[in-house]
mmCIF file of C-alpha atoms in Angstrom:
data_model
loop_
_atom_site.group_PDB
_atom_site.id
_atom_site.type_symbol
_atom_site.label_atom_id
_atom_site.label_comp_id
_atom_site.label_asym_id
_atom_site.label_seq_id
_atom_site.Cartn_x
_atom_site.Cartn_y
_atom_site.Cartn_z
ATOM 1 C CA MET S 1 -6.815 20.572 -21.799
ATOM 2 C CA ALA S 2 -8.178 22.087 -18.797
ATOM 3 C CA SER S 3 -10.532 24.665 -20.642
ATOM 4 C CA GLY S 4 -11.621 21.903 -23.101
ATOM 5 C CA THR S 5 -12.569 20.320 -20.259
ATOM 6 C CA PHE S 6 -14.087 23.047 -18.796
ATOM 7 C CA THR S 7 -16.427 23.826 -22.303
ATOM 8 C CA CYS S 8 -17.472 19.682 -21.598
ATOM 9 C CA GLN S 9 -18.795 20.908 -18.808
ATOM 10 C CA LYS S 10 -21.021 24.108 -18.477
ATOM 11 C CA ALA S 11 -21.717 22.572 -21.470
ATOM 12 C CA LEU S 12 -23.499 19.282 -19.792
ATOM 13 C CA ASP S 13 -24.682 21.375 -17.201
ATOM 14 C CA ARG S 14 -26.937 23.138 -19.585
ATOM 15 C CA GLN S 15 -28.034 19.968 -21.342
ATOM 16 C CA PHE S 16 -27.995 18.402 -17.940
ATOM 17 C CA PRO S 17 -29.543 19.862 -15.140
ATOM 18 C CA ALA S 18 -29.330 20.061 -11.508
ATOM 19 C CA LEU S 19 -31.729 17.447 -9.770
ATOM 20 C CA GLY S 20 -34.731 19.554 -8.647
ATOM 21 C CA SER S 21 -36.670 19.450 -5.488
ATOM 22 C CA LEU S 22 -37.086 16.434 -3.662
ATOM 23 C CA ASP S 23 -40.547 15.997 -2.805
ATOM 24 C CA CYS S 24 -42.182 14.027 -5.028
ATOM 25 C CA PRO S 25 -39.855 10.768 -5.129
ATOM 26 C CA ALA S 26 -41.572 9.870 -8.150
ATOM 27 C CA ARG S 27 -41.186 12.883 -9.904
ATOM 28 C CA ALA S 28 -37.575 12.763 -8.345
ATOM 29 C CA TYR S 29 -37.001 8.862 -9.475
ATOM 30 C CA SER S 30 -38.826 9.732 -13.266
ATOM 31 C CA PHE S 31 -36.592 12.867 -13.414
ATOM 32 C CA VAL S 32 -33.112 10.797 -12.994
ATOM 33 C CA ASP S 33 -33.991 7.977 -14.853
ATOM 34 C CA SER S 34 -34.386 9.908 -17.702
ATOM 35 C CA GLN S 35 -31.295 11.164 -17.380
ATOM 36 C CA MET S 36 -29.111 8.237 -17.247
ATOM 37 C CA THR S 37 -30.897 6.499 -19.836
ATOM 38 C CA ARG S 38 -29.720 9.753 -21.858
ATOM 39 C CA LEU S 39 -26.069 9.753 -20.510
ATOM 40 C CA LYS S 40 -25.480 6.099 -20.642
ATOM 41 C CA GLU S 41 -26.966 5.824 -24.596
ATOM 42 C CA LEU S 42 -24.495 9.318 -25.308
ATOM 43 C CA SER S 43 -21.608 7.014 -22.931
ATOM 44 C CA ARG S 44 -22.310 4.086 -25.456
ATOM 45 C CA GLN S 45 -21.586 6.413 -28.435
ATOM 46 C CA LEU S 46 -18.732 7.589 -27.274
ATOM 47 C CA SER S 47 -17.023 4.560 -26.333
ATOM 48 C CA SER S 48 -15.234 4.044 -29.596
ATOM 49 C CA VAL S 49 -13.364 7.384 -29.294
ATOM 50 C CA ALA S 50 -10.553 5.918 -27.103
ATOM 51 C CA ARG S 51 -10.054 3.342 -30.031
ATOM 52 C CA MET S 52 -10.018 5.190 -32.932
ATOM 53 C CA LYS S 53 -7.791 7.643 -31.262
ATOM 54 C CA SER S 54 -5.650 4.554 -30.496
ATOM 55 C CA ASN S 55 -5.741 4.051 -34.897
ATOM 56 C CA PHE S 56 -5.529 7.098 -35.901
ATOM 57 C CA ILE S 57 -2.164 7.784 -33.877
ATOM 58 C CA SER S 58 -0.821 4.035 -35.028
ATOM 59 C CA GLY S 59 -1.776 4.919 -38.915
ATOM 60 C CA ILE S 60 -0.047 8.516 -38.602
ATOM 61 C CA ASP S 61 3.221 6.607 -38.559
ATOM 62 C CA HIS S 62 2.231 5.190 -42.513
ATOM 63 C CA HIS S 63 1.174 7.738 -44.566
ATOM 64 C CA SER S 64 2.785 11.544 -45.000
ATOM 65 C CA ALA S 65 1.618 14.608 -42.546
ATOM 66 C CA LEU S 66 -1.883 16.400 -43.505
ATOM 67 C CA PRO S 67 -2.636 19.448 -41.457
ATOM 68 C CA SER S 68 -5.914 18.348 -40.639
ATOM 69 C CA ASP S 69 -4.042 15.746 -38.740
ATOM 70 C CA ASN S 70 -3.222 18.076 -36.122
ATOM 71 C CA LEU S 71 -7.081 19.134 -35.319
ATOM 72 C CA ALA S 72 -8.645 15.142 -36.038
ATOM 73 C CA LEU S 73 -6.144 14.929 -32.547
ATOM 74 C CA VAL S 74 -8.063 17.763 -30.573
ATOM 75 C CA ILE S 75 -11.569 16.444 -31.306
ATOM 76 C CA LEU S 76 -10.794 13.263 -31.084
ATOM 77 C CA GLY S 77 -9.217 14.357 -27.260
ATOM 78 C CA ASN S 78 -12.266 16.645 -26.324
ATOM 79 C CA LEU S 79 -14.830 13.765 -27.621
ATOM 80 C CA ASP S 80 -13.016 11.572 -24.688
ATOM 81 C CA THR S 81 -13.076 14.254 -22.733
ATOM 82 C CA LEU S 82 -16.539 14.474 -22.862
ATOM 83 C CA LEU S 83 -16.456 10.706 -22.103
ATOM 84 C CA ASP S 84 -15.337 11.347 -19.072
ATOM 85 C CA ASN S 85 -17.238 14.629 -18.227
ATOM 86 C CA ILE S 86 -20.247 12.266 -19.156
ATOM 87 C CA LEU S 87 -19.271 9.613 -16.641
ATOM 88 C CA ASN S 88 -18.736 11.063 -13.538
ATOM 89 C CA MET S 89 -22.132 12.888 -14.184
ATOM 90 C CA LYS S 90 -23.767 9.671 -14.443
ATOM 91 C CA SER S 91 -22.129 8.620 -11.251
ATOM 92 C CA SER S 92 -22.788 11.702 -9.799
ATOM 93 C CA ILE S 93 -26.370 12.286 -10.851
ATOM 94 C CA GLU S 94 -26.366 8.368 -9.733
ATOM 95 C CA SER S 95 -25.008 8.799 -6.092
ATOM 96 C CA SER S 96 -27.064 12.049 -4.900
ATOM 97 C CA PHE S 97 -29.674 9.984 -5.755
ATOM 98 C CA TRP S 98 -28.768 7.095 -4.208
ATOM 99 C CA LYS S 99 -27.926 9.163 -0.593
ATOM 100 C CA PHE S 100 -31.677 10.452 -1.161
ATOM 101 C CA LEU S 101 -32.885 6.668 -0.950
ATOM 102 C CA ASP S 102 -30.772 5.698 2.116
ATOM 103 C CA LYS S 103 -32.338 9.038 4.512
ATOM 104 C CA SER S 104 -35.464 8.958 3.337
ATOM 105 C CA PRO S 105 -36.666 5.503 3.742
ATOM 106 C CA GLU S 106 -40.705 5.305 3.558
ATOM 107 C CA GLU S 107 -39.818 7.773 0.096
ATOM 108 C CA ALA S 108 -37.774 4.129 -1.216
ATOM 109 C CA LYS S 109 -40.104 2.487 -0.008
ATOM 110 C CA THR S 110 -43.257 4.050 -2.223
ATOM 111 C CA LEU S 111 -40.900 3.946 -5.249
ATOM 112 C CA LEU S 112 -40.029 0.520 -4.503
ATOM 113 C CA ASN S 113 -43.370 -0.628 -4.835
ATOM 114 C CA CYS S 114 -44.160 1.364 -7.763
ATOM 115 C CA LEU S 115 -41.415 -0.509 -9.290
ATOM 116 C CA VAL S 116 -42.776 -3.782 -8.272
ATOM 117 C CA ASN S 117 -46.340 -3.012 -8.957
ATOM 118 C CA GLU S 118 -45.291 -1.940 -12.926
ATOM 119 C CA THR S 119 -43.483 -5.175 -12.912
ATOM 120 C CA ARG S 120 -46.239 -7.452 -12.736
ATOM 121 C CA SER S 121 -47.969 -6.935 -15.357
ATOM 122 C CA CYS S 122 -44.596 -7.403 -17.444
ATOM 123 C CA PRO S 123 -45.156 -10.209 -20.663
ATOM 124 C CA GLU S 124 -44.051 -13.577 -19.297
ATOM 125 C CA THR S 125 -41.005 -12.678 -22.675
ATOM 126 C CA PHE S 126 -40.234 -9.822 -20.451
ATOM 127 C CA TRP S 127 -38.586 -12.734 -18.105
ATOM 128 C CA LYS S 128 -36.448 -15.086 -20.407
ATOM 129 C CA THR S 129 -33.571 -12.755 -20.109
ATOM 130 C CA LEU S 130 -32.257 -14.219 -16.921
ATOM 131 C CA PRO S 131 -34.123 -18.186 -16.758
ATOM 132 C CA ASN S 132 -34.296 -18.226 -13.386
ATOM 133 C CA ILE S 133 -35.578 -15.021 -12.701
ATOM 134 C CA SER S 134 -39.282 -14.561 -12.866
ATOM 135 C CA PHE S 135 -42.056 -12.091 -10.902
ATOM 136 C CA HIS S 136 -42.090 -14.200 -8.405
ATOM 137 C CA ASP S 137 -38.231 -13.797 -7.361
ATOM 138 C CA PHE S 138 -38.057 -10.622 -8.274
ATOM 139 C CA SER S 139 -41.334 -9.477 -6.061
ATOM 140 C CA THR S 140 -39.307 -10.175 -2.988
ATOM 141 C CA LEU S 141 -37.155 -7.230 -3.635
ATOM 142 C CA GLY S 142 -39.966 -5.176 -2.402
ATOM 143 C CA PRO S 143 -39.981 -3.377 0.670
ATOM 144 C CA GLY S 144 -40.660 -5.890 4.008
ATOM 145 C CA ARG S 145 -40.359 -9.420 1.706
ATOM 146 C CA TRP S 146 -37.500 -12.177 1.956
ATOM 147 C CA LEU S 147 -35.103 -12.220 -0.542
ATOM 148 C CA ASN S 148 -35.162 -15.594 -2.275
ATOM 149 C CA ASP S 149 -32.193 -17.946 -3.584
ATOM 150 C CA GLU S 150 -32.520 -16.661 -7.269
ATOM 151 C CA VAL S 151 -32.436 -13.133 -6.727
ATOM 152 C CA ILE S 152 -29.492 -14.236 -4.377
ATOM 153 C CA ASN S 153 -27.739 -16.484 -6.992
ATOM 154 C CA HIS S 154 -28.248 -14.028 -9.745
ATOM 155 C CA PHE S 155 -25.623 -11.099 -8.029
ATOM 156 C CA ILE S 156 -23.717 -13.102 -6.699
ATOM 157 C CA GLU S 157 -23.299 -14.669 -10.143
ATOM 158 C CA LYS S 158 -22.589 -11.473 -11.233
ATOM 159 C CA TRP S 159 -20.879 -9.486 -8.943
ATOM 160 C CA CYS S 160 -18.177 -12.309 -9.135
ATOM 161 C CA ARG S 161 -17.970 -12.742 -12.797
ATOM 162 C CA GLN S 162 -17.163 -9.040 -13.162
ATOM 163 C CA LYS S 163 -14.819 -8.787 -9.867
ATOM 164 C CA ARG S 164 -13.208 -11.782 -10.767
ATOM 165 C CA ASN S 165 -10.886 -12.302 -8.017
ATOM 166 C CA THR S 166 -13.644 -14.332 -5.917
ATOM 167 C CA LEU S 167 -15.112 -17.854 -5.920
ATOM 168 C CA GLY S 168 -18.507 -16.979 -5.159
ATOM 169 C CA PHE S 169 -20.616 -20.370 -4.903
ATOM 170 C CA SER S 170 -24.377 -20.328 -5.588
ATOM 171 C CA THR S 171 -26.586 -20.678 -2.329
ATOM 172 C CA PHE S 172 -27.160 -24.252 -2.761
ATOM 173 C CA PHE S 173 -22.981 -24.852 -1.668
ATOM 174 C CA ALA S 174 -23.218 -24.674 1.512
ATOM 175 C CA GLY S 175 -26.775 -27.494 2.836
ATOM 176 C CA VAL S 176 -25.059 -29.364 0.813
ATOM 177 C CA CYS S 177 -21.259 -29.414 1.894
ATOM 178 C CA LEU S 178 -20.758 -28.119 5.159
ATOM 179 C CA PHE S 179 -24.022 -29.256 7.110
ATOM 180 C CA GLN S 180 -25.571 -31.999 7.788
ATOM 181 C CA ASP S 181 -29.468 -31.896 7.516
ATOM 182 C CA LYS S 182 -28.748 -29.965 3.512
ATOM 183 C CA THR S 183 -31.583 -27.946 3.440
ATOM 184 C CA SER S 184 -31.838 -26.485 7.077
ATOM 185 C CA CYS S 185 -27.779 -26.155 7.382
ATOM 186 C CA LEU S 186 -28.299 -25.620 10.964
ATOM 187 C CA GLN S 187 -26.218 -28.533 11.990
ATOM 188 C CA ALA S 188 -22.539 -28.316 10.856
ATOM 189 C CA LYS S 189 -20.634 -31.921 9.660
ATOM 190 C CA SER S 190 -18.445 -32.674 11.803
ATOM 191 C CA THR S 191 -15.715 -34.070 9.525
ATOM 192 C CA LEU S 192 -14.917 -33.764 5.301
ATOM 193 C CA THR S 193 -15.107 -37.041 4.477
ATOM 194 C CA PRO S 194 -13.016 -38.218 1.228
ATOM 195 C CA GLN S 195 -16.542 -38.187 -0.768
ATOM 196 C CA ASP S 196 -17.489 -34.074 0.788
ATOM 197 C CA GLU S 197 -13.633 -33.248 -0.410
ATOM 198 C CA ASP S 198 -14.972 -34.826 -4.399
ATOM 199 C CA ARG S 199 -17.853 -33.312 -4.509
ATOM 200 C CA ILE S 200 -15.681 -30.223 -3.677
ATOM 201 C CA ARG S 201 -13.558 -30.277 -5.866
ATOM 202 C CA ARG S 202 -16.179 -30.376 -8.577
ATOM 203 C CA PHE S 203 -18.137 -27.640 -6.882
ATOM 204 C CA VAL S 204 -15.356 -25.218 -7.736
ATOM 205 C CA LYS S 205 -14.417 -26.582 -11.012
ATOM 206 C CA ARG S 206 -17.654 -25.686 -12.101
ATOM 207 C CA ARG S 207 -18.007 -22.543 -10.658
ATOM 208 C CA GLN S 208 -14.628 -21.200 -12.866
ATOM 209 C CA GLU S 209 -16.004 -21.996 -15.493
ATOM 210 C CA MET S 210 -19.172 -20.247 -14.967
ATOM 211 C CA LEU S 211 -17.804 -17.444 -13.230
ATOM 212 C CA LEU S 212 -15.126 -17.352 -15.775
ATOM 213 C CA LEU S 213 -12.383 -17.100 -13.214
ATOM 214 C CA ASN S 214 -8.779 -17.885 -14.316
ATOM 215 C CA SER S 215 -7.250 -18.288 -10.609
ATOM 216 C CA TRP S 216 -9.195 -16.495 -7.051
ATOM 217 C CA ASP S 217 -8.012 -15.648 -3.512
ATOM 218 C CA SER S 218 -11.107 -14.802 -2.191
ATOM 219 C CA VAL S 219 -14.270 -16.904 -1.478
ATOM 220 C CA PHE S 220 -17.495 -15.472 -0.409
ATOM 221 C CA ILE S 221 -20.798 -18.425 0.778
ATOM 222 C CA PRO S 222 -24.216 -16.786 1.283
ATOM 223 C CA ILE S 223 -25.450 -19.780 4.041
ATOM 224 C CA HIS S 224 -29.235 -20.631 4.496
ATOM 225 C CA GLU S 225 -30.217 -20.732 7.702
ATOM 226 C CA ALA S 226 -33.956 -22.959 8.055
ATOM 227 C CA SER S 227 -35.067 -21.013 4.907
ATOM 228 C CA SER S 228 -35.575 -17.766 6.995
ATOM 229 C CA HIS S 229 -32.348 -16.403 7.581
ATOM 230 C CA TRP S 230 -29.537 -14.871 5.363
ATOM 231 C CA TYR S 231 -25.511 -15.156 6.809
ATOM 232 C CA SER S 232 -22.306 -15.739 5.108
ATOM 233 C CA VAL S 233 -19.193 -16.713 4.915
ATOM 234 C CA ARG S 234 -15.669 -15.262 3.494
ATOM 235 C CA ILE S 235 -12.492 -16.983 3.360
ATOM 236 C CA ASP S 236 -9.547 -14.273 1.904
ATOM 237 C CA PHE S 237 -6.088 -16.490 0.785
ATOM 238 C CA LYS S 238 -4.530 -13.318 0.988
ATOM 239 C CA LEU S 239 -5.901 -11.805 3.993
ATOM 240 C CA LYS S 240 -5.269 -15.257 5.727
ATOM 241 C CA ARG S 241 -9.201 -15.114 7.611
ATOM 242 C CA ILE S 242 -12.118 -16.898 7.927
ATOM 243 C CA ASP S 243 -14.582 -14.678 8.795
ATOM 244 C CA ILE S 244 -18.281 -15.706 9.402
ATOM 245 C CA PHE S 245 -21.200 -12.473 8.548
ATOM 246 C CA ASP S 246 -24.653 -12.107 10.392
ATOM 247 C CA SER S 247 -25.925 -9.106 10.043
ATOM 248 C CA LEU S 248 -28.503 -11.190 13.974
ATOM 249 C CA ARG S 249 -27.306 -7.928 16.556
ATOM 250 C CA GLU S 250 -28.387 -11.338 18.951
ATOM 251 C CA THR S 251 -26.342 -13.335 17.814
ATOM 252 C CA CYS S 252 -23.399 -11.725 17.191
ATOM 253 C CA LEU S 253 -23.427 -10.051 20.579
ATOM 254 C CA VAL S 254 -24.150 -12.979 23.301
ATOM 255 C CA ASN S 255 -22.089 -15.612 21.371
ATOM 256 C CA ARG S 256 -19.215 -12.916 21.192
ATOM 257 C CA GLN S 257 -19.724 -12.801 24.881
ATOM 258 C CA LYS S 258 -19.402 -16.793 25.658
ATOM 259 C CA PRO S 259 -16.051 -19.377 25.163
ATOM 260 C CA LEU S 260 -15.278 -20.358 22.049
ATOM 261 C CA PRO S 261 -17.139 -23.883 22.280
ATOM 262 C CA LEU S 262 -19.852 -22.888 23.334
ATOM 263 C CA ARG S 263 -20.618 -20.886 20.956
ATOM 264 C CA LYS S 264 -23.270 -20.949 18.225
ATOM 265 C CA ASN S 265 -20.653 -21.263 14.734
ATOM 266 C CA THR S 266 -17.604 -23.234 16.772
ATOM 267 C CA LYS S 267 -18.867 -26.264 15.037
ATOM 268 C CA LEU S 268 -19.642 -24.228 11.890
ATOM 269 C CA MET S 269 -15.621 -22.655 11.552
ATOM 270 C CA LEU S 270 -13.850 -26.496 12.352
ATOM 271 C CA VAL S 271 -15.693 -27.044 9.232
ATOM 272 C CA LEU S 272 -14.747 -23.790 7.363
ATOM 273 C CA MET S 273 -11.255 -24.589 8.432
ATOM 274 C CA TRP S 274 -10.908 -27.942 6.788
ATOM 275 C CA LEU S 275 -13.079 -26.462 4.005
ATOM 276 C CA THR S 276 -9.928 -23.830 3.315
ATOM 277 C CA GLU S 277 -7.093 -26.450 3.353
ATOM 278 C CA ILE S 278 -9.183 -28.423 0.183
ATOM 279 C CA LEU S 279 -9.414 -25.304 -0.907
ATOM 280 C CA GLY S 280 -5.791 -24.436 -0.908
ATOM 281 C CA SER S 281 -5.317 -27.175 -2.250
ATOM 282 C CA ILE S 282 -7.441 -26.576 -5.628
ATOM 283 C CA ARG S 283 -4.990 -22.999 -5.788
ATOM 284 C CA GLY S 284 -1.303 -24.667 -4.933
ATOM 285 C CA GLU S 285 -1.628 -23.362 -1.275
ATOM 286 C CA ASN S 286 -0.499 -26.057 1.292
ATOM 287 C CA VAL S 287 -3.134 -24.347 3.835
ATOM 288 C CA CYS S 288 -2.372 -26.113 7.282
ATOM 289 C CA LEU S 289 -5.320 -24.915 9.615
ATOM 290 C CA SER S 290 -5.676 -28.443 12.010
ATOM 291 C CA ASN S 291 -4.468 -29.213 14.950
ATOM 292 C CA ASN S 292 -1.781 -25.682 14.407
ATOM 293 C CA PRO S 293 -2.127 -22.928 16.775
ATOM 294 C CA GLN S 294 1.080 -21.576 14.923
ATOM 295 C CA SER S 295 -0.862 -20.817 12.266
ATOM 296 C CA SER S 296 -1.162 -16.766 10.473
ATOM 297 C CA TRP S 297 -4.934 -17.556 9.918
ATOM 298 C CA ILE S 298 -7.422 -15.870 11.913
ATOM 299 C CA CYS S 299 -10.832 -17.076 12.244
ATOM 300 C CA ASP S 300 -14.224 -15.177 13.261
ATOM 301 C CA PRO S 301 -16.441 -17.220 13.834
ATOM 302 C CA HIS S 302 -18.483 -13.813 14.761
ATOM 303 C CA CYS S 303 -17.090 -10.953 12.569
ATOM 304 C CA GLU S 304 -18.487 -7.577 13.248
ATOM 305 C CA VAL S 305 -20.635 -5.983 11.853
ATOM 306 C CA PRO S 306 -23.711 -3.215 10.583
ATOM 307 C CA PHE S 307 -27.006 -4.760 13.145
ATOM 308 C CA GLN S 308 -30.185 -5.272 10.770
ATOM 309 C CA PRO S 309 -33.518 -3.116 12.973
ATOM 310 C CA ASN S 310 -36.197 -6.407 11.439
ATOM 311 C CA ALA S 311 -36.710 -10.121 10.403
ATOM 312 C CA PHE S 312 -36.460 -9.407 7.256
ATOM 313 C CA ASP S 313 -33.329 -7.697 5.705
ATOM 314 C CA CYS S 314 -30.118 -10.706 6.016
ATOM 315 C CA GLY S 315 -30.557 -11.142 2.712
ATOM 316 C CA VAL S 316 -29.765 -7.728 1.850
ATOM 317 C CA HIS S 317 -26.870 -7.587 4.352
ATOM 318 C CA MET S 318 -26.395 -10.205 3.498
ATOM 319 C CA LEU S 319 -25.052 -8.729 -0.148
ATOM 320 C CA TRP S 320 -23.505 -5.711 0.934
ATOM 321 C CA HIS S 321 -21.612 -7.997 2.528
ATOM 322 C CA LEU S 322 -20.414 -10.012 -1.263
ATOM 323 C CA LYS S 323 -20.152 -5.884 -1.734
ATOM 324 C CA HIS S 324 -17.972 -4.885 0.466
ATOM 325 C CA VAL S 325 -15.508 -8.370 0.421
ATOM 326 C CA LEU S 326 -15.083 -7.596 -3.435
ATOM 327 C CA GLU S 327 -14.064 -3.479 -2.897
ATOM 328 C CA TYR S 328 -12.906 -3.722 0.331
ATOM 329 C CA ARG S 329 -11.595 -7.269 0.963
ATOM 330 C CA THR S 330 -13.328 -6.848 4.328
ATOM 331 C CA ILE S 331 -17.141 -5.352 5.722
ATOM 332 C CA THR S 332 -15.551 -1.664 6.498
ATOM 333 C CA LEU S 333 -17.788 0.082 8.738
ATOM 334 C CA GLY S 334 -16.420 3.466 8.798
ATOM 335 C CA LYS S 335 -16.359 7.007 6.188
ATOM 336 C CA GLN S 336 -15.086 4.977 3.104
ATOM 337 C CA SER S 337 -17.980 3.044 2.623
ATOM 338 C CA ARG S 338 -20.628 6.132 3.362
ATOM 339 C CA ALA S 339 -18.104 8.313 1.112
ATOM 340 C CA ASP S 340 -18.700 5.794 -2.146
ATOM 341 C CA ASN S 341 -22.468 4.980 -1.066
ATOM 342 C CA LEU S 342 -21.584 0.991 -0.058
ATOM 343 C CA SER S 343 -22.696 1.884 3.384
ATOM 344 C CA PHE S 344 -25.182 -0.097 4.914
ATOM 345 C CA SER S 345 -28.446 2.275 6.381
ATOM 346 C CA ARG S 346 -30.174 1.467 9.459
ATOM 347 C CA ASP S 347 -33.215 0.833 6.492
ATOM 348 C CA MET S 348 -31.854 -0.841 3.500
ATOM 349 C CA ALA S 349 -35.507 0.401 1.802
ATOM 350 C CA GLY S 350 -32.844 2.104 -0.660
ATOM 351 C CA LYS S 351 -30.486 -0.471 -1.144
ATOM 352 C CA ARG S 352 -33.512 -3.064 -2.177
ATOM 353 C CA PHE S 353 -34.557 0.082 -4.475
ATOM 354 C CA ARG S 354 -30.822 -0.270 -6.150
ATOM 355 C CA LEU S 355 -30.894 -4.339 -6.452
ATOM 356 C CA ALA S 356 -34.611 -3.988 -8.145
ATOM 357 C CA GLN S 357 -33.295 -1.595 -10.493
ATOM 358 C CA GLU S 358 -30.085 -3.078 -11.329
ATOM 359 C CA LEU S 359 -32.243 -6.722 -11.381
ATOM 360 C CA LEU S 360 -34.377 -4.760 -13.816
ATOM 361 C CA GLN S 361 -31.435 -3.366 -16.119
ATOM 362 C CA ASP S 362 -29.833 -6.616 -16.498
ATOM 363 C CA LEU S 363 -33.097 -8.144 -17.658
ATOM 364 C CA LYS S 364 -33.871 -5.297 -20.334
ATOM 365 C CA VAL S 365 -30.085 -6.230 -21.831
#
């Protein structure tokens, strides 16, 4: 089998040579995009091999052994190995290009501008694959732009549906259920009324159905403050934590030095504690946080996260918070995230390009 793997890899290396010079970002992207398209098509064609092999093995029991049976098993095994190698190569090429984008933000911005400009002339029918996404929405992924609700909602819904353990709310939930001012999300509610609880239960029911969730043990809530800044909340019933993630350095560092009653997010945290009790009830779990200093839950109103160096990358940071929540259940700052391309970078232009590329792929499905 090791020899077969080596032979498959050599054949792939000949067909898919390594990425050469990256001096020309546009040419490098064109090369990578071509390689990825071919590898994706090959993996699609081989995706049924495992099922074919399983069916073949099951069928052997129902007929007399034939000399060709062993040969067929070898061929199916080699095809299975080839598929593994193709997927590994696809991941390796993708990873190398992502690292290049993170290390070369100016090149990433050039590519991103090209991508946005190319889609500007796409016909209206191109955008109909995703009903809530238009060119205007897509263009907010461009350099120096604030991500809008539609883009944020698309990725929350898609990623949470894929992961199947996190109840990711839309950007409208916080304003309706947690704040007095529905549009600006500046003043947290002083209490949650029975009417609020009914509204929350309806939100949860609809969201569970939309995300195809049978169960969940984590909750992600995006918050759009004054329509100019994104931050988020994570409630984890497995880790027993409520964390507020905000990538603005001043908000985090200044408030962490203040007494708890004076911190910016203290009132919001109180509402989140009530919300957690309601969500626990929906899960069939008794959670008591109100006036309960003995609770084992940890509540951090200003959790430490990587900071944005500008005024416009908050939305990208927030989506990366979600990626970390889904992958690690928390924000990972160390070597683990750097190893698998989920690290935060000082300039998130490369991450913007990845999001734009993913959104375009979703539109083409």
